mmCIF file of C-alpha atoms in Angstrom:
data_model
loop_
_atom_site.group_PDB
_atom_site.id
_atom_site.type_symbol
_atom_site.label_atom_id
_atom_site.label_comp_id
_atom_site.label_asym_id
_atom_site.label_seq_id
_atom_site.Cartn_x
_atom_site.Cartn_y
_atom_site.Cartn_z
ATOM 1 C CA ASP A 269 180.924 344.138 64.262
ATOM 2 C CA MET A 270 184.235 345.796 63.507
ATOM 3 C CA LYS A 271 187.686 344.295 63.738
ATOM 4 C CA ILE A 272 190.285 346.100 65.843
ATOM 5 C CA LYS A 273 193.684 346.420 64.213
ATOM 6 C CA VAL A 274 196.905 347.692 65.747
ATOM 7 C CA ASP A 275 199.940 348.737 63.719
ATOM 8 C CA PHE A 276 202.633 347.552 66.099
ATOM 9 C CA ASP A 277 205.304 349.390 64.079
ATOM 10 C CA LEU A 278 203.605 352.654 65.064
ATOM 11 C CA CYS A 279 202.622 351.674 68.591
ATOM 12 C CA GLU A 280 204.641 353.393 71.336
ATOM 13 C CA SER A 281 202.979 351.538 74.219
ATOM 14 C CA ASN A 282 201.952 354.767 75.877
ATOM 15 C CA ALA A 283 198.901 352.992 77.364
ATOM 16 C CA LEU A 284 196.369 355.674 76.445
ATOM 17 C CA CYS A 285 194.303 352.978 74.755
ATOM 18 C CA GLU A 286 194.493 350.778 77.828
ATOM 19 C CA ALA A 287 193.222 353.676 79.921
ATOM 20 C CA MET A 288 190.307 354.195 77.512
ATOM 21 C CA ALA A 289 189.408 350.551 76.891
ATOM 22 C CA PRO A 290 191.055 348.237 79.440
ATOM 23 C CA GLU A 291 188.718 345.424 78.412
ATOM 24 C CA VAL A 292 190.345 345.442 74.952
ATOM 25 C CA PHE A 293 193.909 346.747 75.331
ATOM 26 C CA GLU A 294 196.527 345.658 77.824
ATOM 27 C CA LEU A 295 200.225 346.339 78.258
ATOM 28 C CA ASP A 296 202.142 343.261 79.335
ATOM 29 C CA ASP A 297 205.039 343.218 81.799
ATOM 30 C CA ASP A 298 207.451 344.199 79.013
ATOM 31 C CA ASP A 299 205.288 347.178 77.994
ATOM 32 C CA PHE A 300 204.148 345.503 74.802
ATOM 33 C CA LEU A 301 200.557 346.108 73.823
ATOM 34 C CA GLN A 302 198.331 343.060 73.793
ATOM 35 C CA LEU A 303 194.894 342.915 72.228
ATOM 36 C CA LYS A 304 192.539 340.990 74.477
ATOM 37 C CA THR A 305 190.032 340.779 71.632
ATOM 38 C CA GLU A 306 190.082 341.731 67.942
ATOM 39 C CA HIS A 307 186.353 342.313 67.772
ATOM 40 C CA THR A 308 184.127 345.129 68.908
ATOM 41 C CA THR A 309 180.951 344.479 70.841
ATOM 42 C CA ASP A 310 178.040 346.718 71.747
ATOM 43 C CA GLU A 311 179.660 347.022 75.166
ATOM 44 C CA ASN A 312 183.184 348.017 74.088
ATOM 45 C CA VAL A 313 182.789 349.807 70.758
ATOM 46 C CA GLU A 314 182.504 353.332 72.174
ATOM 47 C CA ASP A 315 185.562 352.761 74.383
ATOM 48 C CA VAL A 316 187.464 351.428 71.375
ATOM 49 C CA ARG A 317 186.492 354.453 69.288
ATOM 50 C CA ARG A 318 187.808 356.707 72.067
ATOM 51 C CA ALA A 319 191.047 354.720 72.133
ATOM 52 C CA VAL A 320 191.412 355.069 68.355
ATOM 53 C CA ALA A 321 190.926 358.832 68.664
ATOM 54 C CA ALA A 322 193.300 359.121 71.632
ATOM 55 C CA CYS A 323 196.244 357.241 70.133
ATOM 56 C CA PRO A 324 198.931 359.858 69.399
ATOM 57 C CA ARG A 325 200.528 357.623 66.774
ATOM 58 C CA ALA A 326 197.263 356.629 65.063
ATOM 59 C CA ALA A 327 198.305 353.009 65.531
ATOM 60 C CA ILE A 328 194.784 351.684 66.129
ATOM 61 C CA SER A 329 192.108 351.341 63.488
ATOM 62 C CA LEU A 330 188.686 349.798 63.106
ATOM 63 C CA VAL A 331 188.030 347.705 59.999
ATOM 64 C CA GLU A 332 184.670 346.605 58.664
ATOM 65 C CA GLU A 333 184.378 342.829 58.613
#
């Protein structure tokens, strides 16, 4: 499995990641990004990869554990 990392200094909370992988990324009521899980699964990994690619600030990365 891979670990999902977010650089919150880069994150603009534009919610593209939430649109791609709502099971992993969520914006709270204050528009701050929350990670629902830090780990990829067989079910979410393709969605997470799309979210990584879609992020305009390159704030999301996948790290080998």
